[in-house]
Short mmCIF file of C-alpha atoms in Angstrom, two decimals:
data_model
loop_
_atom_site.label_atom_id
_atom_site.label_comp_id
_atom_site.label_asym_id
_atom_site.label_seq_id
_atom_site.Cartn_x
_atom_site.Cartn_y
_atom_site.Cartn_z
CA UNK K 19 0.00 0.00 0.00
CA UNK K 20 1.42 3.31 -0.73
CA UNK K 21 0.47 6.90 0.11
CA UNK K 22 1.58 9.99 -1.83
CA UNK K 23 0.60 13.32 -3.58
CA UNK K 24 1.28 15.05 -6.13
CA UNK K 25 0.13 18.09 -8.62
CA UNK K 26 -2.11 18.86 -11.83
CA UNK K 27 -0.17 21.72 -13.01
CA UNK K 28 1.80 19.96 -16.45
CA UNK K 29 4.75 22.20 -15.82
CA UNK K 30 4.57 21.09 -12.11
CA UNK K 31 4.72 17.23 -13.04
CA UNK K 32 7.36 17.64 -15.79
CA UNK K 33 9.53 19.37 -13.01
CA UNK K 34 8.66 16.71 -10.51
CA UNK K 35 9.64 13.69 -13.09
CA UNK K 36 12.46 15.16 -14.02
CA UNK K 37 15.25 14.07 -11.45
CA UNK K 38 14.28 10.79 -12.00
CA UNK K 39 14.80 10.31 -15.10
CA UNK K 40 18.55 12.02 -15.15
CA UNK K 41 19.42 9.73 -12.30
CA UNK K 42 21.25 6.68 -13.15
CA UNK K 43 20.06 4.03 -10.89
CA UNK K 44 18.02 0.61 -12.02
CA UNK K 45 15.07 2.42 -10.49
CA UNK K 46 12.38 2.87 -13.05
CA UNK K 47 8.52 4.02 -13.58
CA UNK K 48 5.63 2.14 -12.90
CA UNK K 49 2.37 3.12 -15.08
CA UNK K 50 -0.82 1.59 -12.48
CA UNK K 51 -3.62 -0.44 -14.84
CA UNK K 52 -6.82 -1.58 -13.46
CA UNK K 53 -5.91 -4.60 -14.33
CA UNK K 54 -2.72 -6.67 -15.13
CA UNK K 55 -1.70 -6.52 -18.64
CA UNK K 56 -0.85 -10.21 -19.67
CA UNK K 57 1.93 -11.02 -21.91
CA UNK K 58 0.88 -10.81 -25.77
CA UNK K 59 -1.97 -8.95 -24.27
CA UNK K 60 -2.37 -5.71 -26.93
CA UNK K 61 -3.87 -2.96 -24.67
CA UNK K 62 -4.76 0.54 -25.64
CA UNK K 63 -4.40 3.46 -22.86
CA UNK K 64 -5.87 7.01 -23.14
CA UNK K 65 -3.66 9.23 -21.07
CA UNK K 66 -4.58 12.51 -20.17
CA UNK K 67 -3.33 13.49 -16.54
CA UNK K 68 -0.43 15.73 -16.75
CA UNK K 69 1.76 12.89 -14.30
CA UNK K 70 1.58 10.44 -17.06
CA UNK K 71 2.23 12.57 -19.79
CA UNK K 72 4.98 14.12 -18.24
CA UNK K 73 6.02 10.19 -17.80
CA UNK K 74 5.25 9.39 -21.53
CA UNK K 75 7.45 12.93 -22.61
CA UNK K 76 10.33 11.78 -20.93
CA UNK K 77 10.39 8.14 -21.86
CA UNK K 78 9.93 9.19 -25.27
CA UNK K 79 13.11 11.64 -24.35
CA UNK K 80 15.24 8.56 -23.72
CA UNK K 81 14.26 6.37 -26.40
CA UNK K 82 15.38 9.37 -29.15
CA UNK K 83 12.42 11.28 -28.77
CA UNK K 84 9.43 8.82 -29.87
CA UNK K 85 7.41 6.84 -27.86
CA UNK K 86 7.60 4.00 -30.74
CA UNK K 87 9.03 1.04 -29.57
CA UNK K 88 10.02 2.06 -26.08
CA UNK K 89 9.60 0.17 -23.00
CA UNK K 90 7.23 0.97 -20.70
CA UNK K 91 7.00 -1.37 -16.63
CA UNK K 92 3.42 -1.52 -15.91
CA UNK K 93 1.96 -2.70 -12.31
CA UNK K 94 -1.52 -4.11 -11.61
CA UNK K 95 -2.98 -1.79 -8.88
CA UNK K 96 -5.77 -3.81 -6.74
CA UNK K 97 -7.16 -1.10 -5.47
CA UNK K 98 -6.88 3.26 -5.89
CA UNK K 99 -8.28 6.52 -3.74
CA UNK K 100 -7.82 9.52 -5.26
CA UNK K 101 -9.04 13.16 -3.76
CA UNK K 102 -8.55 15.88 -5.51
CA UNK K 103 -7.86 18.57 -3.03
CA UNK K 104 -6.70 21.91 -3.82
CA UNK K 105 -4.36 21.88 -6.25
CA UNK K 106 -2.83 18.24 -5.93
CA UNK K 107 -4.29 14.70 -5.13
CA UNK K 108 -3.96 12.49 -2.40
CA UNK K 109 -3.35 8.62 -3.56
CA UNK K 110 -3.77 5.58 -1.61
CA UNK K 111 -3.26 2.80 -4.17
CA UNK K 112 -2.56 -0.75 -3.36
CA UNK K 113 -0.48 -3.04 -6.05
CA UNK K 114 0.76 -6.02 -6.68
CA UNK K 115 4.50 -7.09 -7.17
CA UNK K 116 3.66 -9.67 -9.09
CA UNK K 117 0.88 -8.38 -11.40
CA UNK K 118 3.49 -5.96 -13.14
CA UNK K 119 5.11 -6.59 -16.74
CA UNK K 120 7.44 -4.80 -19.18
CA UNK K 121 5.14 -3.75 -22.27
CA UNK K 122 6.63 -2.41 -25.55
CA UNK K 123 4.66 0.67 -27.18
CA UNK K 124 3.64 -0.14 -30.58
CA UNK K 125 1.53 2.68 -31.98
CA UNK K 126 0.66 6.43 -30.39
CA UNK K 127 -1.96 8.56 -31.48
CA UNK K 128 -2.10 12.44 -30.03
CA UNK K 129 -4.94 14.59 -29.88
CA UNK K 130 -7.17 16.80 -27.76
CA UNK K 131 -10.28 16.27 -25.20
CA UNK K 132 -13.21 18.48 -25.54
CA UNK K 133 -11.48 21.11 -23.05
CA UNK K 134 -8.64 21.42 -25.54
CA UNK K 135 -6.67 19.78 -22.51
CA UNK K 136 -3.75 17.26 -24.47
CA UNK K 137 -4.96 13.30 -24.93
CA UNK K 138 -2.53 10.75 -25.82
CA UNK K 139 -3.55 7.19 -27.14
CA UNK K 140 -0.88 4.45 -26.88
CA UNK K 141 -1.03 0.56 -27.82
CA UNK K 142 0.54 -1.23 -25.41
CA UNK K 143 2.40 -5.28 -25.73
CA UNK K 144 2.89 -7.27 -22.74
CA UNK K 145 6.52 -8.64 -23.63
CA UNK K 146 7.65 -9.54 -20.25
CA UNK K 147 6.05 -11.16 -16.88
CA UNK K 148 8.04 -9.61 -14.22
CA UNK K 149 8.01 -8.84 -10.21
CA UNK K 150 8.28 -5.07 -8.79
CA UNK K 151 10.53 -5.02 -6.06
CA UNK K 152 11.28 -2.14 -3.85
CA UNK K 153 8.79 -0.19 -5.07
CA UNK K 154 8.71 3.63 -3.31
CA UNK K 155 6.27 6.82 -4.17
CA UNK K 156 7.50 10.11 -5.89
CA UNK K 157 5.83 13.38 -6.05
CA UNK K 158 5.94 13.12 -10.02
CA UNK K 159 2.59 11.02 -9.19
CA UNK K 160 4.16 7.10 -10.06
CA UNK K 161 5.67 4.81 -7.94
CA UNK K 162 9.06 3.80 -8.88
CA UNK K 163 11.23 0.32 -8.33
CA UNK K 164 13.25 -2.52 -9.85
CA UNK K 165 11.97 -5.65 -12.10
CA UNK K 166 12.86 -8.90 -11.10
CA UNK K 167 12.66 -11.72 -13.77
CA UNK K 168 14.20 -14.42 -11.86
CA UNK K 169 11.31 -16.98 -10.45
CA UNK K 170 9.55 -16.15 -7.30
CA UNK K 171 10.54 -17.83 -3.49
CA UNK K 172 9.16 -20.71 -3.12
CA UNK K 173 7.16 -19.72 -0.15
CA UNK K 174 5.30 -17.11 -2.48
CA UNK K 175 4.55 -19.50 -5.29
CA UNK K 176 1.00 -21.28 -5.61
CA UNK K 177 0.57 -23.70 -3.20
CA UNK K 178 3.49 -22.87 -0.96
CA UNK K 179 3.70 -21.75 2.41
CA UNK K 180 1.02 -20.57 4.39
CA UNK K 181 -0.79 -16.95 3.65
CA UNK K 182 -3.12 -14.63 5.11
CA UNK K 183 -5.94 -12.80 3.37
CA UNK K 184 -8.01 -10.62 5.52
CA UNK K 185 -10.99 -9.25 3.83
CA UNK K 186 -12.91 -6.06 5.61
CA UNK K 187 -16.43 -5.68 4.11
CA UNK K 188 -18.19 -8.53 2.12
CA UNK K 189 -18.66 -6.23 -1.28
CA UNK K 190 -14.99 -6.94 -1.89
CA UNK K 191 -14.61 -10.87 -0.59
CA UNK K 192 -15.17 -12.57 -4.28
CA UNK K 193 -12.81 -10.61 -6.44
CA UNK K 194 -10.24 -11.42 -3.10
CA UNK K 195 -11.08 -14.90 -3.22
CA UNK K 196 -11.22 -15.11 -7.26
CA UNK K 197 -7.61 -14.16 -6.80
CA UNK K 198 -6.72 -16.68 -4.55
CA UNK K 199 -8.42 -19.14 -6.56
CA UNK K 200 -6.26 -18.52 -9.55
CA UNK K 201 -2.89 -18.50 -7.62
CA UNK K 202 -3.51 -21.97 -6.32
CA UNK K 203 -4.46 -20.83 -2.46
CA UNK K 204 -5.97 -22.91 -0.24
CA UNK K 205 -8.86 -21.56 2.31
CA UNK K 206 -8.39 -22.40 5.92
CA UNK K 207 -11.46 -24.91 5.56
CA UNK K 208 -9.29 -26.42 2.78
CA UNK K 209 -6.36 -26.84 4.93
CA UNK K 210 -8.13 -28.81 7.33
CA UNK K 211 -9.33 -25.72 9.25
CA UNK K 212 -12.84 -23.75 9.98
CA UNK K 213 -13.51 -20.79 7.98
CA UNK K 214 -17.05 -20.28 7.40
CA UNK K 215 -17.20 -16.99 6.04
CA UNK K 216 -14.83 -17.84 3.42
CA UNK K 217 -16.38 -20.80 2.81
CA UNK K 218 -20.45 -18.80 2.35
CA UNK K 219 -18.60 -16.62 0.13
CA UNK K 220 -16.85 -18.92 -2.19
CA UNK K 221 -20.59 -20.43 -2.21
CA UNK K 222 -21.67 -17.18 -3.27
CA UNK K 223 -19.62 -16.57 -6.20
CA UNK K 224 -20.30 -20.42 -7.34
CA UNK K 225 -23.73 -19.57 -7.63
#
């Protein structure tokens, strides 16, 4: 889970992204998707917000000064707050370090919204399933960190060692437990153990 703010203003965001992108370090931006972009998967984003542009302007800057063909880290964020207040926005977004992958940008369109405000289109590839590690929060309005590729400890692969999921509030137990499902955990009733409100909601979302 991570907390931060940051500003509208597009000069304000380009100045904020900035000292990232001269540093040197294996650091590099995440773009947050709804939902995780598979590999093959061909996805089209519509970015408007003046933090992702400014993100798009300077990847562009480091791949010669087109967005064609660049690479591009994405992260699958379970769950986003944002309140506008004043003239920034407070985040609270949860991710996942393993729903993230490397995507290659194959065709960008730019135009205009209605306001006038600048709109740009671009086609994402999934080319790489990957693991964010040491993620952190910048002001530029993404959160930054490394990409593992190597395969994941065994106690966090399917089936391994034990894990906790606590769920508050019933309107978000089945996509929680649809999750589970499809990395191969087992409920506490499954284990040999009681768990009855997990068990009336996985009855739920059977039905």
């Amino acid at each position: 889970r991570h907390r931060f703010r940051f500003g509208t203003d597009p000069a304000e965001c380009r100045s904020a992204a900035a000292p990232f992108f001269a540093s040197e370090g294996p650091e590099r931006p995440f773009l947050t998707l709804r939902s995780p972009l598979s590999v093959g998967e061909r996805r089209r984003m519509n970015l408007f917000e003046p933090r992702w542009l400014a993100l798009l302007d300077n990847i562009a800057g480091e791949n010669g000064g087109s967005l064609l063909g660049a690479s591009l880290a994405t992260i699958h964020a379970a769950n986003r707050c944002y309140l506008r207040d004043g003239d920034g926005v407070d985040a609270d977004v949860v991710v996942d370090p393993h729903g993230a992958c490397v995507a290659k940008i194959e065709r960008v369109e730019e135009s205009k919204r209605p306001s006038g405000a600048r709109r740009v289109a671009v086609w994402l590839r999934g080319v790489e399933a990957v693991r964010a590690e040491g993620l952190a929060t910048t002001n530029a309005g993404f959160l930054t960190g490394r990409v593992a590729t190597d395969a994941s400890d065994d106690d966090e692969a399917p089936g391994g060692a034990a894990s906790v999921v606590a769920v508050v509030g019933l309107a978000h137990a089945n996509p929680i437990l649809e999750r589970c499902a499809e990395r191969g955990l087992l409920s506490s009733r499954e284990r040999g153990g009681i768990d009855q409100e997990v068990a009336r909601a996985i009855a739920e979302r059977k039905r």
